[in-house]
Amino acid sequence: MQPIGAQHEFHDPVYAQDWANRFVPTRPRQALFDLMVEQITSRCPGNAHIVELGIGPGYLAWEILGRIPGVSYEGVDFSEAMFAIARARLAAFAGRIVYTRADLTDGVWSARLSRQPDAIVSTWALHDLGAEAHIAAVYGQARAVLPTGGLLLNGDFVKPDESNFDYEPGRITPSRHEELLRAAGFGDVQQLAYWEKDVDNPTSANNYACFVGIA
Ligand SMILES: C[S@@+](CC[C@H](N)C(=O)[O-])C[C@H]1O[C@@H](n2cnc3c(N)ncnc32)[C@H](O)[C@@H]1O
């Protein structure tokens, strides 16, 4: 049996557009965006610089830029095909967003940022890095680049702690996410919510949770 997960071709423009069309926010996915907007609004300055790791087609960015008027935004991704889709979706916010091409597994993405972020956010992206070690390294770099008190929010697909199924290596358990965040130096680490939890019938699209850490 195949591990729970998915193969992607994010650099292929046709694949990227088709994927974006299929991944339109559903009600529970929208709840993740709502939670992130609420966290940023309550914990960050009104003029915060927000960096998103894996901006993809820009669904999360559209929510944050539309609902928090004072923030600036920086979308990091390694796919020009995804940037093209995001640029079209986010055209109304062009003056408040920059796009930074970087590979999140290369260990130097944080040096490419246009300026120091107040918050680093990500949705459904870090599992695609393909290994727990890459997620740990990204958490470490995020901690290093954030100011004291800066916010890290990661909403991502997880493997339920109680699961006996094989998952692709980037889908790690909630308890490992929390351990990796603490090991990276974040405080106040918590799982804020878990959506579409299904231990017995896992798919590539259910079981995702949101984690917070304060630098
Ligand atoms: C599921 S999409 C993100 C969706 C996005 N958060 C949204 O709300 O629209 C995952 C993104 O991560 C990007 N990605 C995957 N691996 C990456 C890597 N190693 N470095 C940079 N970006 C990567 C992909 O190109 C893709 O755009």
mmCIF file of C-alpha atoms and ligand atoms in Angstrom:
data_model
loop_
_atom_site.group_PDB
_atom_site.id
_atom_site.type_symbol
_atom_site.label_atom_id
_atom_site.label_comp_id
_atom_site.label_asym_id
_atom_site.label_seq_id
_atom_site.Cartn_x
_atom_site.Cartn_y
_atom_site.Cartn_z
ATOM 1 C CA MET A 1 0.000 0.000 0.000
ATOM 2 C CA GLN A 2 1.212 3.515 -0.862
ATOM 3 C CA PRO A 3 2.085 5.788 2.065
ATOM 4 C CA ILE A 4 -0.506 8.501 2.773
ATOM 5 C CA GLY A 5 0.616 11.519 0.790
ATOM 6 C CA ALA A 6 0.844 12.960 -2.719
ATOM 7 C CA GLN A 7 3.347 13.508 -5.514
ATOM 8 C CA HIS A 8 3.477 17.040 -6.920
ATOM 9 C CA GLU A 9 4.957 18.752 -9.962
ATOM 10 C CA PHE A 10 4.816 22.323 -8.695
ATOM 11 C CA HIS A 11 7.218 23.616 -11.385
ATOM 12 C CA ASP A 12 4.892 22.575 -14.221
ATOM 13 C CA PRO A 13 2.514 25.479 -15.069
ATOM 14 C CA VAL A 14 -0.333 23.195 -16.190
ATOM 15 C CA TYR A 15 -0.033 20.995 -13.097
ATOM 16 C CA ALA A 16 0.244 24.051 -10.815
ATOM 17 C CA GLN A 17 -2.927 25.644 -12.258
ATOM 18 C CA ASP A 18 -4.854 22.381 -12.077
ATOM 19 C CA TRP A 19 -3.705 21.830 -8.492
ATOM 20 C CA ALA A 20 -4.722 25.375 -7.537
ATOM 21 C CA ASN A 21 -8.163 24.842 -9.102
ATOM 22 C CA ARG A 22 -8.650 21.653 -7.071
ATOM 23 C CA PHE A 23 -7.351 23.096 -3.776
ATOM 24 C CA VAL A 24 -9.851 25.950 -3.432
ATOM 25 C CA PRO A 25 -10.529 26.618 0.263
ATOM 26 C CA THR A 26 -13.274 24.440 1.741
ATOM 27 C CA ARG A 27 -15.065 25.405 4.966
ATOM 28 C CA PRO A 28 -12.582 23.627 7.303
ATOM 29 C CA ARG A 29 -9.599 24.965 5.339
ATOM 30 C CA GLN A 30 -11.131 28.420 5.654
ATOM 31 C CA ALA A 31 -11.174 27.857 9.435
ATOM 32 C CA LEU A 32 -7.377 27.515 9.361
ATOM 33 C CA PHE A 33 -7.109 30.866 7.542
ATOM 34 C CA ASP A 34 -9.493 32.478 10.057
ATOM 35 C CA LEU A 35 -7.365 31.208 12.948
ATOM 36 C CA MET A 36 -4.171 32.551 11.380
ATOM 37 C CA VAL A 37 -5.713 35.982 10.754
ATOM 38 C CA GLU A 38 -6.913 36.067 14.372
ATOM 39 C CA GLN A 39 -3.446 35.083 15.697
ATOM 40 C CA ILE A 40 -1.625 37.695 13.577
ATOM 41 C CA THR A 41 -4.128 40.398 14.510
ATOM 42 C CA SER A 42 -3.848 39.693 18.228
ATOM 43 C CA ARG A 43 -0.070 39.078 18.447
ATOM 44 C CA CYS A 44 1.621 41.315 15.822
ATOM 45 C CA PRO A 45 1.957 45.053 15.255
ATOM 46 C CA GLY A 46 -0.530 46.525 12.797
ATOM 47 C CA ASN A 47 2.249 47.196 10.277
ATOM 48 C CA ALA A 48 3.860 43.743 10.625
ATOM 49 C CA HIS A 49 5.930 42.201 7.845
ATOM 50 C CA ILE A 50 4.577 38.696 7.281
ATOM 51 C CA VAL A 51 6.610 36.026 5.472
ATOM 52 C CA GLU A 52 4.796 32.996 4.062
ATOM 53 C CA LEU A 53 6.797 29.839 3.376
ATOM 54 C CA GLY A 54 5.342 28.175 0.270
ATOM 55 C CA ILE A 55 2.921 30.877 -0.913
ATOM 56 C CA GLY A 56 1.616 28.589 -3.668
ATOM 57 C CA PRO A 57 -1.435 30.021 -5.457
ATOM 58 C CA GLY A 58 -1.889 32.652 -2.743
ATOM 59 C CA TYR A 59 -5.025 31.521 -0.919
ATOM 60 C CA LEU A 60 -3.672 32.311 2.574
ATOM 61 C CA ALA A 61 -2.026 35.520 1.335
ATOM 62 C CA TRP A 62 -5.335 36.724 -0.102
ATOM 63 C CA GLU A 63 -7.005 36.294 3.296
ATOM 64 C CA ILE A 64 -4.247 38.012 5.284
ATOM 65 C CA LEU A 65 -3.713 40.938 2.902
ATOM 66 C CA GLY A 66 -7.462 41.469 2.488
ATOM 67 C CA ARG A 67 -8.334 41.310 6.165
ATOM 68 C CA ILE A 68 -5.320 43.001 7.853
ATOM 69 C CA PRO A 69 -4.861 46.258 5.931
ATOM 70 C CA GLY A 70 -1.594 47.516 7.492
ATOM 71 C CA VAL A 71 0.641 44.487 6.958
ATOM 72 C CA SER A 72 3.235 43.914 4.250
ATOM 73 C CA TYR A 73 3.799 40.431 2.862
ATOM 74 C CA GLU A 74 6.589 38.330 1.413
ATOM 75 C CA GLY A 75 5.779 35.085 -0.367
ATOM 76 C CA VAL A 76 8.583 32.527 -0.531
ATOM 77 C CA ASP A 77 8.370 29.634 -2.988
ATOM 78 C CA PHE A 78 10.614 27.727 -5.415
ATOM 79 C CA SER A 79 8.026 27.588 -8.205
ATOM 80 C CA GLU A 80 7.753 30.314 -10.854
ATOM 81 C CA ALA A 81 4.536 28.609 -11.992
ATOM 82 C CA MET A 82 3.006 29.174 -8.534
ATOM 83 C CA PHE A 83 4.250 32.787 -8.454
ATOM 84 C CA ALA A 84 2.414 33.441 -11.740
ATOM 85 C CA ILE A 85 -0.852 32.168 -10.238
ATOM 86 C CA ALA A 86 -0.324 34.080 -6.974
ATOM 87 C CA ARG A 87 0.539 37.333 -8.812
ATOM 88 C CA ALA A 88 -2.746 37.160 -10.714
ATOM 89 C CA ARG A 89 -4.803 36.389 -7.580
ATOM 90 C CA LEU A 90 -3.051 39.072 -5.513
ATOM 91 C CA ALA A 91 -2.857 41.824 -8.168
ATOM 92 C CA ALA A 92 -4.943 44.188 -6.022
ATOM 93 C CA PHE A 93 -2.270 43.972 -3.289
ATOM 94 C CA ALA A 94 0.753 44.403 -5.575
ATOM 95 C CA GLY A 95 2.129 47.355 -3.587
ATOM 96 C CA ARG A 96 2.192 45.362 -0.342
ATOM 97 C CA ILE A 97 3.724 42.067 -1.462
ATOM 98 C CA VAL A 98 7.095 40.856 -2.693
ATOM 99 C CA TYR A 99 7.860 37.414 -4.095
ATOM 100 C CA THR A 100 11.111 35.755 -3.082
ATOM 101 C CA ARG A 101 12.243 32.690 -4.943
ATOM 102 C CA ALA A 102 14.044 30.235 -2.698
ATOM 103 C CA ASP A 103 14.248 26.522 -1.984
ATOM 104 C CA LEU A 104 13.247 25.908 1.625
ATOM 105 C CA THR A 105 15.575 22.905 1.803
ATOM 106 C CA ASP A 106 18.740 24.805 0.837
ATOM 107 C CA GLY A 107 19.541 26.155 4.310
ATOM 108 C CA VAL A 108 19.921 29.761 3.108
ATOM 109 C CA TRP A 109 16.383 30.885 2.240
ATOM 110 C CA SER A 110 16.193 33.203 5.258
ATOM 111 C CA ALA A 111 19.165 35.212 3.952
ATOM 112 C CA ARG A 112 17.126 36.066 0.840
ATOM 113 C CA LEU A 113 14.266 37.753 2.701
ATOM 114 C CA SER A 114 13.758 41.429 1.846
ATOM 115 C CA ARG A 115 13.660 42.385 5.534
ATOM 116 C CA GLN A 116 13.223 40.955 8.997
ATOM 117 C CA PRO A 117 9.747 39.471 9.447
ATOM 118 C CA ASP A 118 7.491 39.966 12.468
ATOM 119 C CA ALA A 119 5.736 36.702 11.678
ATOM 120 C CA ILE A 120 6.436 33.612 9.587
ATOM 121 C CA VAL A 121 3.414 31.625 8.450
ATOM 122 C CA SER A 122 2.846 28.552 6.308
ATOM 123 C CA THR A 123 -0.077 26.385 5.215
ATOM 124 C CA TRP A 124 0.096 22.889 3.714
ATOM 125 C CA ALA A 125 3.674 23.382 2.531
ATOM 126 C CA LEU A 126 6.332 22.116 4.945
ATOM 127 C CA HIS A 127 5.282 18.457 4.591
ATOM 128 C CA ASP A 128 6.282 18.832 0.924
ATOM 129 C CA LEU A 129 9.906 19.307 1.996
ATOM 130 C CA GLY A 130 9.949 15.525 2.259
ATOM 131 C CA ALA A 131 11.777 14.920 5.541
ATOM 132 C CA GLU A 132 11.482 15.751 9.213
ATOM 133 C CA ALA A 133 15.053 17.084 9.130
ATOM 134 C CA HIS A 134 14.047 19.735 6.576
ATOM 135 C CA ILE A 135 11.110 20.844 8.763
ATOM 136 C CA ALA A 136 13.438 21.022 11.782
ATOM 137 C CA ALA A 137 15.932 23.117 9.791
ATOM 138 C CA VAL A 138 13.183 25.490 8.615
ATOM 139 C CA TYR A 139 11.975 25.937 12.201
ATOM 140 C CA GLY A 140 15.571 26.665 13.256
ATOM 141 C CA GLN A 141 16.065 29.272 10.527
ATOM 142 C CA ALA A 142 12.683 30.831 11.292
ATOM 143 C CA ARG A 143 13.640 31.189 14.967
ATOM 144 C CA ALA A 144 16.976 32.731 14.000
ATOM 145 C CA VAL A 145 15.479 35.346 11.681
ATOM 146 C CA LEU A 146 12.491 36.365 13.848
ATOM 147 C CA PRO A 147 12.875 39.035 16.538
ATOM 148 C CA THR A 148 12.222 38.094 20.165
ATOM 149 C CA GLY A 149 8.454 37.849 20.467
ATOM 150 C CA GLY A 150 8.027 37.100 16.751
ATOM 151 C CA LEU A 151 5.279 34.714 15.685
ATOM 152 C CA LEU A 152 5.575 31.345 13.928
ATOM 153 C CA LEU A 153 2.369 29.740 12.648
ATOM 154 C CA ASN A 154 2.427 26.478 10.723
ATOM 155 C CA GLY A 155 -0.742 24.797 9.492
ATOM 156 C CA ASP A 156 0.144 21.523 7.803
ATOM 157 C CA PHE A 157 -0.828 17.968 7.080
ATOM 158 C CA VAL A 158 0.120 15.641 9.923
ATOM 159 C CA LYS A 159 0.176 11.964 10.770
ATOM 160 C CA PRO A 160 -2.108 11.380 13.776
ATOM 161 C CA ASP A 161 -0.057 10.356 16.817
ATOM 162 C CA GLU A 162 -2.206 7.231 17.199
ATOM 163 C CA SER A 163 -1.976 6.147 13.527
ATOM 164 C CA ASN A 164 -0.603 2.798 12.358
ATOM 165 C CA PHE A 165 -0.612 3.813 8.673
ATOM 166 C CA ASP A 166 2.514 4.642 6.694
ATOM 167 C CA TYR A 167 2.680 8.325 5.784
ATOM 168 C CA GLU A 168 5.048 10.151 3.432
ATOM 169 C CA PRO A 169 8.083 11.323 5.443
ATOM 170 C CA GLY A 170 7.100 15.027 5.575
ATOM 171 C CA ARG A 171 3.786 14.221 7.302
ATOM 172 C CA ILE A 172 4.965 14.011 10.899
ATOM 173 C CA THR A 173 2.946 13.757 14.092
ATOM 174 C CA PRO A 174 1.650 16.765 16.031
ATOM 175 C CA SER A 175 3.838 15.810 18.977
ATOM 176 C CA ARG A 176 6.949 15.865 16.744
ATOM 177 C CA HIS A 177 6.021 19.324 15.402
ATOM 178 C CA GLU A 178 5.811 20.578 18.969
ATOM 179 C CA GLU A 179 9.129 18.937 19.911
ATOM 180 C CA LEU A 180 10.873 20.380 16.841
ATOM 181 C CA LEU A 181 9.533 23.872 17.555
ATOM 182 C CA ARG A 182 10.785 23.712 21.151
ATOM 183 C CA ALA A 183 14.149 22.313 20.024
ATOM 184 C CA ALA A 184 14.446 25.263 17.607
ATOM 185 C CA GLY A 185 14.083 27.645 20.537
ATOM 186 C CA PHE A 186 10.415 28.644 20.303
ATOM 187 C CA GLY A 187 8.414 29.178 23.487
ATOM 188 C CA ASP A 188 4.674 29.006 24.178
ATOM 189 C CA VAL A 189 4.485 26.135 21.673
ATOM 190 C CA GLN A 190 0.972 24.780 21.200
ATOM 191 C CA GLN A 191 -1.245 22.936 18.783
ATOM 192 C CA LEU A 192 -4.031 25.468 18.273
ATOM 193 C CA ALA A 193 -6.440 23.276 16.315
ATOM 194 C CA TYR A 194 -6.723 20.047 14.315
ATOM 195 C CA TRP A 195 -9.118 19.744 11.378
ATOM 196 C CA GLU A 196 -10.617 16.827 9.449
ATOM 197 C CA LYS A 197 -9.039 14.333 11.832
ATOM 198 C CA ASP A 198 -9.543 10.773 10.628
ATOM 199 C CA VAL A 199 -7.283 8.126 12.107
ATOM 200 C CA ASP A 200 -8.935 5.143 10.387
ATOM 201 C CA ASN A 201 -9.505 6.582 6.912
ATOM 202 C CA PRO A 202 -6.592 8.902 6.220
ATOM 203 C CA THR A 203 -6.276 10.529 2.791
ATOM 204 C CA SER A 204 -3.796 12.956 1.273
ATOM 205 C CA ALA A 205 -6.239 15.805 2.061
ATOM 206 C CA ASN A 206 -7.429 15.229 5.655
ATOM 207 C CA ASN A 207 -5.606 15.419 9.019
ATOM 208 C CA TYR A 208 -4.109 18.893 9.280
ATOM 209 C CA ALA A 209 -3.267 20.941 12.340
ATOM 210 C CA CYS A 210 -2.010 24.409 13.239
ATOM 211 C CA PHE A 211 0.970 25.017 15.517
ATOM 212 C CA VAL A 212 2.169 28.235 17.118
ATOM 213 C CA GLY A 213 5.514 29.172 18.608
ATOM 214 C CA ILE A 214 6.820 32.491 19.941
ATOM 215 C CA ALA A 215 10.445 33.407 19.254
HETATM 216 C C1 LIG B 1 0.117 23.567 -0.884
HETATM 217 S S1 LIG B 1 1.042 24.795 -1.656
HETATM 218 C C2 LIG B 1 0.814 26.110 -0.523
HETATM 219 C C3 LIG B 1 -0.557 26.708 -0.538
HETATM 220 C C4 LIG B 1 -0.573 28.105 0.033
HETATM 221 N N1 LIG B 1 -0.138 28.111 1.413
HETATM 222 C C5 LIG B 1 -1.926 28.759 -0.086
HETATM 223 O O1 LIG B 1 -2.567 29.057 0.942
HETATM 224 O O2 LIG B 1 -2.365 28.994 -1.225
HETATM 225 C C6 LIG B 1 2.706 24.317 -1.321
HETATM 226 C C7 LIG B 1 3.726 25.230 -1.963
HETATM 227 O O3 LIG B 1 5.013 24.911 -1.423
HETATM 228 C C8 LIG B 1 5.955 25.065 -2.441
HETATM 229 N N2 LIG B 1 7.138 24.261 -2.123
HETATM 230 C C9 LIG B 1 7.222 22.910 -2.014
HETATM 231 N N3 LIG B 1 8.483 22.542 -1.760
HETATM 232 C C10 LIG B 1 9.224 23.679 -1.695
HETATM 233 C C11 LIG B 1 10.592 23.960 -1.460
HETATM 234 N N4 LIG B 1 11.486 22.970 -1.248
HETATM 235 N N5 LIG B 1 10.999 25.239 -1.446
HETATM 236 C C12 LIG B 1 10.117 26.257 -1.680
HETATM 237 N N6 LIG B 1 8.802 26.052 -1.913
HETATM 238 C C13 LIG B 1 8.370 24.788 -1.919
HETATM 239 C C14 LIG B 1 5.266 24.579 -3.695
HETATM 240 O O4 LIG B 1 5.860 25.118 -4.870
HETATM 241 C C15 LIG B 1 3.848 25.083 -3.467
HETATM 242 O O5 LIG B 1 3.651 26.322 -4.085
#
